[in-house]
């Protein structure tokens, strides 16, 4: 649109003064003298066609300003296109770097068969400020607020209490509820537990895997997990064997 306007203005700049001059000649032809031998005819040209000349000056000024503005606009657009391509390239490189680092961290997890991971979800969750159009965080460390795991904390405290006080409450339905609670905290980061059966051994495996995933997430982002880590440590040292091999008879 801008280019067409510039072409239109250029056309007017050339032909409108000429058309005005021709019109002036047609309407004032009897009073005009075209004798080349008279010096005054040459000197009076600017006076005779002053209107056409001034119109040409105005139009060429307007066209020049518009042309300069169009050039600046085009330059800015080209710069933005280059920046957009560069930002997209940087975004892809940073995303791939984070995903590769995540895969390296996940290799250290002992239980590899009871969870699935979606690295793209974790990247969006930990680096929401980065987009294909603009990359703000180039680091491996996320700038998100301190991450909490309230559902996992609730589940592990509930499990610890149940094992200590009422072992008979660790039923299949209870295991399913606790795993679902734990899942709520890890799903936003792209992790989902693969459950084959809702028994006590499976619950212990999920807790172990979730504990390892905490360390993986903590590699990228700050977490408020001291209380949770203490509860997990208590579970591992004192209650894990009770969960897998309870003294009381199995409920299911």
PDB file of C-alpha atoms in Angstrom:
ATOM      1  CA  UNK A   1       0.000   0.000   0.000  1.00  0.00           C
ATOM      2  CA  UNK A   2       2.762   2.462   0.961  1.00  0.00           C
ATOM      3  CA  UNK A   3       4.753   1.601  -2.158  1.00  0.00           C
ATOM      4  CA  UNK A   4       1.716   2.192  -4.406  1.00  0.00           C
ATOM      5  CA  UNK A   5       1.133   5.547  -2.709  1.00  0.00           C
ATOM      6  CA  UNK A   6       4.767   6.515  -3.346  1.00  0.00           C
ATOM      7  CA  UNK A   7       4.424   5.607  -7.042  1.00  0.00           C
ATOM      8  CA  UNK A   8       1.192   7.606  -7.257  1.00  0.00           C
ATOM      9  CA  UNK A   9       2.820  10.663  -5.674  1.00  0.00           C
ATOM     10  CA  UNK A  10       5.794  10.392  -8.038  1.00  0.00           C
ATOM     11  CA  UNK A  11       3.415  10.284 -10.981  1.00  0.00           C
ATOM     12  CA  UNK A  12       1.576  13.388  -9.744  1.00  0.00           C
ATOM     13  CA  UNK A  13       4.856  15.208  -9.067  1.00  0.00           C
ATOM     14  CA  UNK A  14       5.863  14.867 -12.716  1.00  0.00           C
ATOM     15  CA  UNK A  15       2.629  15.152 -14.610  1.00  0.00           C
ATOM     16  CA  UNK A  16       0.487  17.530 -12.522  1.00  0.00           C
ATOM     17  CA  UNK A  17       2.827  20.572 -12.946  1.00  0.00           C
ATOM     18  CA  UNK A  18       3.185  19.747 -16.655  1.00  0.00           C
ATOM     19  CA  UNK A  19      -0.593  19.514 -17.004  1.00  0.00           C
ATOM     20  CA  UNK A  20      -0.978  22.839 -15.171  1.00  0.00           C
ATOM     21  CA  UNK A  21       1.622  24.494 -17.406  1.00  0.00           C
ATOM     22  CA  UNK A  22      -0.084  23.194 -20.554  1.00  0.00           C
ATOM     23  CA  UNK A  23      -3.434  24.429 -19.272  1.00  0.00           C
ATOM     24  CA  UNK A  24      -1.901  27.837 -18.573  1.00  0.00           C
ATOM     25  CA  UNK A  25      -0.515  27.983 -22.112  1.00  0.00           C
ATOM     26  CA  UNK A  26      -3.883  27.053 -23.603  1.00  0.00           C
ATOM     27  CA  UNK A  27      -5.838  29.702 -21.685  1.00  0.00           C
ATOM     28  CA  UNK A  28      -3.240  32.492 -22.005  1.00  0.00           C
ATOM     29  CA  UNK A  29      -1.903  31.671 -25.442  1.00  0.00           C
ATOM     30  CA  UNK A  30      -2.813  35.069 -27.091  1.00  0.00           C
ATOM     31  CA  UNK A  31      -0.788  36.965 -24.457  1.00  0.00           C
ATOM     32  CA  UNK A  32       2.249  34.708 -24.611  1.00  0.00           C
ATOM     33  CA  UNK A  33       5.290  35.392 -26.724  1.00  0.00           C
ATOM     34  CA  UNK A  34       7.434  32.436 -27.803  1.00  0.00           C
ATOM     35  CA  UNK A  35      10.100  34.361 -29.681  1.00  0.00           C
ATOM     36  CA  UNK A  36      13.472  32.861 -28.741  1.00  0.00           C
ATOM     37  CA  UNK A  37      15.274  35.981 -29.929  1.00  0.00           C
ATOM     38  CA  UNK A  38      13.842  38.125 -27.129  1.00  0.00           C
ATOM     39  CA  UNK A  39      15.892  37.860 -23.918  1.00  0.00           C
ATOM     40  CA  UNK A  40      12.958  38.975 -21.769  1.00  0.00           C
ATOM     41  CA  UNK A  41      11.001  35.864 -22.807  1.00  0.00           C
ATOM     42  CA  UNK A  42      13.696  33.681 -21.241  1.00  0.00           C
ATOM     43  CA  UNK A  43      13.872  35.712 -18.053  1.00  0.00           C
ATOM     44  CA  UNK A  44      10.070  35.776 -17.667  1.00  0.00           C
ATOM     45  CA  UNK A  45       9.619  31.999 -17.893  1.00  0.00           C
ATOM     46  CA  UNK A  46       9.757  31.557 -14.104  1.00  0.00           C
ATOM     47  CA  UNK A  47       7.245  34.357 -13.625  1.00  0.00           C
ATOM     48  CA  UNK A  48       4.933  33.093 -16.340  1.00  0.00           C
ATOM     49  CA  UNK A  49       4.864  29.523 -15.087  1.00  0.00           C
ATOM     50  CA  UNK A  50       5.402  30.282 -11.398  1.00  0.00           C
ATOM     51  CA  UNK A  51       2.244  28.392 -10.352  1.00  0.00           C
ATOM     52  CA  UNK A  52       3.330  25.202 -12.091  1.00  0.00           C
ATOM     53  CA  UNK A  53       6.891  25.564 -10.740  1.00  0.00           C
ATOM     54  CA  UNK A  54       5.727  26.122  -7.139  1.00  0.00           C
ATOM     55  CA  UNK A  55       3.348  23.198  -7.421  1.00  0.00           C
ATOM     56  CA  UNK A  56       6.241  21.040  -8.608  1.00  0.00           C
ATOM     57  CA  UNK A  57       8.348  22.169  -5.620  1.00  0.00           C
ATOM     58  CA  UNK A  58       5.570  21.343  -3.184  1.00  0.00           C
ATOM     59  CA  UNK A  59       4.874  17.983  -4.734  1.00  0.00           C
ATOM     60  CA  UNK A  60       8.534  16.979  -4.922  1.00  0.00           C
ATOM     61  CA  UNK A  61       8.967  17.941  -1.261  1.00  0.00           C
ATOM     62  CA  UNK A  62       5.948  15.885  -0.233  1.00  0.00           C
ATOM     63  CA  UNK A  63       7.101  12.957  -2.363  1.00  0.00           C
ATOM     64  CA  UNK A  64      10.610  13.207  -0.956  1.00  0.00           C
ATOM     65  CA  UNK A  65       9.394  13.208   2.651  1.00  0.00           C
ATOM     66  CA  UNK A  66       7.044  10.314   2.004  1.00  0.00           C
ATOM     67  CA  UNK A  67       9.814   8.418   0.210  1.00  0.00           C
ATOM     68  CA  UNK A  68      12.160   8.959   3.146  1.00  0.00           C
ATOM     69  CA  UNK A  69       9.486   7.823   5.584  1.00  0.00           C
ATOM     70  CA  UNK A  70       8.803   4.763   3.415  1.00  0.00           C
ATOM     71  CA  UNK A  71      12.519   3.916   3.381  1.00  0.00           C
ATOM     72  CA  UNK A  72      12.745   4.254   7.169  1.00  0.00           C
ATOM     73  CA  UNK A  73       9.644   2.082   7.574  1.00  0.00           C
ATOM     74  CA  UNK A  74      11.102  -0.538   5.262  1.00  0.00           C
ATOM     75  CA  UNK A  75      14.393  -0.504   7.161  1.00  0.00           C
ATOM     76  CA  UNK A  76      12.629  -0.908  10.501  1.00  0.00           C
ATOM     77  CA  UNK A  77      10.570  -3.736   9.083  1.00  0.00           C
ATOM     78  CA  UNK A  78      13.688  -5.475   7.781  1.00  0.00           C
ATOM     79  CA  UNK A  79      15.396  -5.052  11.160  1.00  0.00           C
ATOM     80  CA  UNK A  80      12.372  -6.527  12.940  1.00  0.00           C
ATOM     81  CA  UNK A  81      12.329  -9.452  10.520  1.00  0.00           C
ATOM     82  CA  UNK A  82      16.010 -10.112  11.166  1.00  0.00           C
ATOM     83  CA  UNK A  83      15.483  -9.785  14.929  1.00  0.00           C
ATOM     84  CA  UNK A  84      12.479 -12.093  14.737  1.00  0.00           C
ATOM     85  CA  UNK A  85      14.521 -14.731  12.909  1.00  0.00           C
ATOM     86  CA  UNK A  86      17.381 -14.342  15.399  1.00  0.00           C
ATOM     87  CA  UNK A  87      15.008 -14.555  18.383  1.00  0.00           C
ATOM     88  CA  UNK A  88      13.339 -17.641  16.959  1.00  0.00           C
ATOM     89  CA  UNK A  89      16.724 -19.268  16.413  1.00  0.00           C
ATOM     90  CA  UNK A  90      17.834 -18.388  19.959  1.00  0.00           C
ATOM     91  CA  UNK A  91      14.527 -19.674  21.350  1.00  0.00           C
ATOM     92  CA  UNK A  92      14.935 -23.023  19.582  1.00  0.00           C
ATOM     93  CA  UNK A  93      18.566 -23.340  20.693  1.00  0.00           C
ATOM     94  CA  UNK A  94      17.753 -22.531  24.329  1.00  0.00           C
ATOM     95  CA  UNK A  95      14.751 -24.872  24.330  1.00  0.00           C
ATOM     96  CA  UNK A  96      16.848 -27.704  22.884  1.00  0.00           C
ATOM     97  CA  UNK A  97      19.582 -27.016  25.440  1.00  0.00           C
ATOM     98  CA  UNK A  98      17.105 -27.226  28.339  1.00  0.00           C
ATOM     99  CA  UNK A  99      15.521 -30.390  26.926  1.00  0.00           C
ATOM    100  CA  UNK A 100      18.926 -32.052  26.449  1.00  0.00           C
ATOM    101  CA  UNK A 101      19.906 -31.085  30.005  1.00  0.00           C
ATOM    102  CA  UNK A 102      16.601 -32.471  31.283  1.00  0.00           C
ATOM    103  CA  UNK A 103      17.229 -35.793  29.549  1.00  0.00           C
ATOM    104  CA  UNK A 104      20.673 -35.969  31.149  1.00  0.00           C
ATOM    105  CA  UNK A 105      19.141 -35.381  34.568  1.00  0.00           C
ATOM    106  CA  UNK A 106      16.395 -37.975  34.014  1.00  0.00           C
ATOM    107  CA  UNK A 107      18.971 -40.653  33.188  1.00  0.00           C
ATOM    108  CA  UNK A 108      20.030 -40.626  36.849  1.00  0.00           C
ATOM    109  CA  UNK A 109      16.543 -41.660  38.005  1.00  0.00           C
ATOM    110  CA  UNK A 110      16.482 -45.340  38.974  1.00  0.00           C
ATOM    111  CA  UNK A 111      12.822 -45.936  38.125  1.00  0.00           C
ATOM    112  CA  UNK A 112      12.585 -45.293  34.388  1.00  0.00           C
ATOM    113  CA  UNK A 113       9.450 -47.315  33.624  1.00  0.00           C
ATOM    114  CA  UNK A 114       6.777 -45.827  35.853  1.00  0.00           C
ATOM    115  CA  UNK A 115       6.566 -42.275  34.501  1.00  0.00           C
ATOM    116  CA  UNK A 116       6.408 -40.361  31.235  1.00  0.00           C
ATOM    117  CA  UNK A 117       7.875 -36.935  30.564  1.00  0.00           C
ATOM    118  CA  UNK A 118       6.972 -34.128  28.161  1.00  0.00           C
ATOM    119  CA  UNK A 119       9.975 -31.770  28.047  1.00  0.00           C
ATOM    120  CA  UNK A 120       8.111 -29.082  26.106  1.00  0.00           C
ATOM    121  CA  UNK A 121       5.613 -28.730  28.975  1.00  0.00           C
ATOM    122  CA  UNK A 122       8.437 -28.400  31.498  1.00  0.00           C
ATOM    123  CA  UNK A 123      10.097 -25.717  29.343  1.00  0.00           C
ATOM    124  CA  UNK A 124       6.896 -23.669  29.140  1.00  0.00           C
ATOM    125  CA  UNK A 125       6.353 -24.023  32.891  1.00  0.00           C
ATOM    126  CA  UNK A 126       9.898 -23.000  33.873  1.00  0.00           C
ATOM    127  CA  UNK A 127      10.622 -20.425  31.143  1.00  0.00           C
ATOM    128  CA  UNK A 128       7.263 -18.729  30.456  1.00  0.00           C
ATOM    129  CA  UNK A 129       9.002 -15.449  29.604  1.00  0.00           C
ATOM    130  CA  UNK A 130      10.677 -16.988  26.550  1.00  0.00           C
ATOM    131  CA  UNK A 131       8.739 -17.058  23.288  1.00  0.00           C
ATOM    132  CA  UNK A 132       9.697 -17.526  19.614  1.00  0.00           C
ATOM    133  CA  UNK A 133       9.403 -13.733  19.263  1.00  0.00           C
ATOM    134  CA  UNK A 134      11.410 -12.732  22.337  1.00  0.00           C
ATOM    135  CA  UNK A 135      13.924 -14.563  24.518  1.00  0.00           C
ATOM    136  CA  UNK A 136      14.564 -13.000  27.919  1.00  0.00           C
ATOM    137  CA  UNK A 137      16.144 -15.784  29.969  1.00  0.00           C
ATOM    138  CA  UNK A 138      19.204 -17.387  28.346  1.00  0.00           C
ATOM    139  CA  UNK A 139      20.257 -19.266  31.479  1.00  0.00           C
ATOM    140  CA  UNK A 140      19.611 -22.847  32.598  1.00  0.00           C
ATOM    141  CA  UNK A 141      18.052 -21.521  35.801  1.00  0.00           C
ATOM    142  CA  UNK A 142      14.382 -20.555  35.761  1.00  0.00           C
ATOM    143  CA  UNK A 143      13.195 -17.162  37.012  1.00  0.00           C
ATOM    144  CA  UNK A 144       9.793 -18.441  38.155  1.00  0.00           C
ATOM    145  CA  UNK A 145       8.796 -17.916  41.807  1.00  0.00           C
ATOM    146  CA  UNK A 146       9.780 -20.556  44.316  1.00  0.00           C
ATOM    147  CA  UNK A 147       7.917 -23.763  43.490  1.00  0.00           C
ATOM    148  CA  UNK A 148       5.728 -25.425  46.100  1.00  0.00           C
ATOM    149  CA  UNK A 149       4.545 -29.059  46.207  1.00  0.00           C
ATOM    150  CA  UNK A 150       1.535 -28.866  48.555  1.00  0.00           C
ATOM    151  CA  UNK A 151      -0.248 -31.953  47.257  1.00  0.00           C
ATOM    152  CA  UNK A 152       2.838 -34.154  47.506  1.00  0.00           C
ATOM    153  CA  UNK A 153       3.473 -32.844  51.028  1.00  0.00           C
ATOM    154  CA  UNK A 154      -0.122 -33.574  52.012  1.00  0.00           C
ATOM    155  CA  UNK A 155       0.072 -37.076  50.550  1.00  0.00           C
ATOM    156  CA  UNK A 156       3.355 -38.058  52.191  1.00  0.00           C
ATOM    157  CA  UNK A 157       2.288 -36.710  55.581  1.00  0.00           C
ATOM    158  CA  UNK A 158      -1.002 -38.566  55.284  1.00  0.00           C
ATOM    159  CA  UNK A 159       0.786 -41.772  54.329  1.00  0.00           C
ATOM    160  CA  UNK A 160       3.251 -41.440  57.213  1.00  0.00           C
ATOM    161  CA  UNK A 161       0.390 -40.902  59.643  1.00  0.00           C
ATOM    162  CA  UNK A 162      -1.632 -43.807  58.246  1.00  0.00           C
ATOM    163  CA  UNK A 163       1.262 -46.256  58.409  1.00  0.00           C
ATOM    164  CA  UNK A 164       2.134 -45.246  61.958  1.00  0.00           C
ATOM    165  CA  UNK A 165      -1.381 -45.192  63.387  1.00  0.00           C
ATOM    166  CA  UNK A 166      -3.709 -47.288  61.229  1.00  0.00           C
ATOM    167  CA  UNK A 167      -1.942 -49.601  58.805  1.00  0.00           C
ATOM    168  CA  UNK A 168      -5.276 -51.121  57.826  1.00  0.00           C
ATOM    169  CA  UNK A 169      -6.247 -47.822  56.081  1.00  0.00           C
ATOM    170  CA  UNK A 170      -3.662 -48.357  53.327  1.00  0.00           C
ATOM    171  CA  UNK A 171      -6.216 -49.781  50.904  1.00  0.00           C
ATOM    172  CA  UNK A 172      -6.327 -49.827  47.121  1.00  0.00           C
ATOM    173  CA  UNK A 173      -8.675 -46.860  47.079  1.00  0.00           C
ATOM    174  CA  UNK A 174      -6.392 -44.995  49.485  1.00  0.00           C
ATOM    175  CA  UNK A 175      -3.334 -45.698  47.306  1.00  0.00           C
ATOM    176  CA  UNK A 176      -5.167 -44.404  44.229  1.00  0.00           C
ATOM    177  CA  UNK A 177      -6.124 -41.209  46.065  1.00  0.00           C
ATOM    178  CA  UNK A 178      -2.579 -40.571  47.284  1.00  0.00           C
ATOM    179  CA  UNK A 179      -1.051 -41.162  43.838  1.00  0.00           C
ATOM    180  CA  UNK A 180      -3.584 -38.780  42.307  1.00  0.00           C
ATOM    181  CA  UNK A 181      -2.637 -36.150  44.886  1.00  0.00           C
ATOM    182  CA  UNK A 182       1.062 -36.537  44.083  1.00  0.00           C
ATOM    183  CA  UNK A 183       0.304 -36.420  40.350  1.00  0.00           C
ATOM    184  CA  UNK A 184      -1.286 -32.954  40.696  1.00  0.00           C
ATOM    185  CA  UNK A 185       2.086 -31.377  41.574  1.00  0.00           C
ATOM    186  CA  UNK A 186       4.085 -33.002  38.749  1.00  0.00           C
ATOM    187  CA  UNK A 187       1.662 -32.830  35.836  1.00  0.00           C
ATOM    188  CA  UNK A 188       2.223 -29.061  35.284  1.00  0.00           C
ATOM    189  CA  UNK A 189       5.896 -29.893  34.634  1.00  0.00           C
ATOM    190  CA  UNK A 190       5.139 -32.592  32.081  1.00  0.00           C
ATOM    191  CA  UNK A 191       5.558 -35.651  34.297  1.00  0.00           C
ATOM    192  CA  UNK A 192       2.911 -38.332  34.610  1.00  0.00           C
ATOM    193  CA  UNK A 193       3.131 -41.558  36.558  1.00  0.00           C
ATOM    194  CA  UNK A 194       2.324 -44.823  34.784  1.00  0.00           C
ATOM    195  CA  UNK A 195       0.279 -46.918  37.200  1.00  0.00           C
ATOM    196  CA  UNK A 196      -0.172 -50.648  36.648  1.00  0.00           C
ATOM    197  CA  UNK A 197      -1.981 -51.458  39.880  1.00  0.00           C
ATOM    198  CA  UNK A 198      -2.949 -49.524  42.978  1.00  0.00           C
ATOM    199  CA  UNK A 199      -1.063 -51.524  45.578  1.00  0.00           C
ATOM    200  CA  UNK A 200       1.333 -50.528  48.340  1.00  0.00           C
ATOM    201  CA  UNK A 201       4.427 -51.416  46.389  1.00  0.00           C
ATOM    202  CA  UNK A 202       3.293 -49.186  43.523  1.00  0.00           C
ATOM    203  CA  UNK A 203       2.701 -46.341  45.951  1.00  0.00           C
ATOM    204  CA  UNK A 204       6.229 -46.737  47.330  1.00  0.00           C
ATOM    205  CA  UNK A 205       7.618 -46.716  43.762  1.00  0.00           C
ATOM    206  CA  UNK A 206       5.703 -43.536  42.884  1.00  0.00           C
ATOM    207  CA  UNK A 207       6.995 -41.799  46.010  1.00  0.00           C
ATOM    208  CA  UNK A 208      10.575 -42.811  45.148  1.00  0.00           C
ATOM    209  CA  UNK A 209      10.220 -41.583  41.554  1.00  0.00           C
ATOM    210  CA  UNK A 210       8.531 -38.347  42.668  1.00  0.00           C
ATOM    211  CA  UNK A 211      11.406 -37.731  45.084  1.00  0.00           C
ATOM    212  CA  UNK A 212      13.903 -38.149  42.231  1.00  0.00           C
ATOM    213  CA  UNK A 213      11.858 -35.834  40.010  1.00  0.00           C
ATOM    214  CA  UNK A 214      12.013 -33.202  42.746  1.00  0.00           C
ATOM    215  CA  UNK A 215      15.774 -33.175  42.398  1.00  0.00           C
ATOM    216  CA  UNK A 216      15.482 -32.884  38.599  1.00  0.00           C
ATOM    217  CA  UNK A 217      13.099 -29.924  38.786  1.00  0.00           C
ATOM    218  CA  UNK A 218      15.250 -28.321  41.462  1.00  0.00           C
ATOM    219  CA  UNK A 219      18.175 -28.393  39.015  1.00  0.00           C
ATOM    220  CA  UNK A 220      16.322 -25.810  36.919  1.00  0.00           C
ATOM    221  CA  UNK A 221      14.224 -23.894  39.455  1.00  0.00           C
ATOM    222  CA  UNK A 222      14.283 -22.925  43.160  1.00  0.00           C
ATOM    223  CA  UNK A 223      11.911 -24.937  45.319  1.00  0.00           C
ATOM    224  CA  UNK A 224      10.488 -24.688  48.811  1.00  0.00           C
ATOM    225  CA  UNK A 225      10.789 -28.367  49.685  1.00  0.00           C
ATOM    226  CA  UNK A 226      12.560 -28.612  53.071  1.00  0.00           C
ATOM    227  CA  UNK A 227       9.456 -29.833  54.886  1.00  0.00           C
ATOM    228  CA  UNK A 228       8.648 -32.221  52.065  1.00  0.00           C
ATOM    229  CA  UNK A 229      12.188 -33.595  51.987  1.00  0.00           C
ATOM    230  CA  UNK A 230      12.058 -34.188  55.744  1.00  0.00           C
ATOM    231  CA  UNK A 231       8.782 -36.093  55.382  1.00  0.00           C
ATOM    232  CA  UNK A 232      10.225 -38.172  52.527  1.00  0.00           C
ATOM    233  CA  UNK A 233      13.365 -38.889  54.537  1.00  0.00           C
ATOM    234  CA  UNK A 234      11.240 -40.067  57.470  1.00  0.00           C
ATOM    235  CA  UNK A 235       9.201 -42.236  55.116  1.00  0.00           C
ATOM    236  CA  UNK A 236      12.342 -43.781  53.571  1.00  0.00           C
ATOM    237  CA  UNK A 237      14.165 -44.514  56.796  1.00  0.00           C
ATOM    238  CA  UNK A 238      11.344 -45.680  59.060  1.00  0.00           C
ATOM    239  CA  UNK A 239       8.147 -46.438  57.194  1.00  0.00           C
ATOM    240  CA  UNK A 240       9.098 -47.704  53.722  1.00  0.00           C
ATOM    241  CA  UNK A 241       9.526 -51.289  54.853  1.00  0.00           C
ATOM    242  CA  UNK A 242       6.258 -51.053  56.789  1.00  0.00           C
ATOM    243  CA  UNK A 243       4.490 -50.020  53.609  1.00  0.00           C
ATOM    244  CA  UNK A 244       5.888 -52.839  51.470  1.00  0.00           C
ATOM    245  CA  UNK A 245       6.092 -55.539  54.166  1.00  0.00           C
ATOM    246  CA  UNK A 246       3.682 -54.548  56.960  1.00  0.00           C
ATOM    247  CA  UNK A 247       3.499 -56.567  60.109  1.00  0.00           C
ATOM    248  CA  UNK A 248      -0.246 -56.746  59.806  1.00  0.00           C
ATOM    249  CA  UNK A 249      -2.074 -58.775  57.267  1.00  0.00           C
ATOM    250  CA  UNK A 250      -2.535 -57.224  53.827  1.00  0.00           C
ATOM    251  CA  UNK A 251      -5.916 -55.622  53.340  1.00  0.00           C
ATOM    252  CA  UNK A 252      -6.085 -56.476  49.628  1.00  0.00           C
TER     253      UNK A 252
END
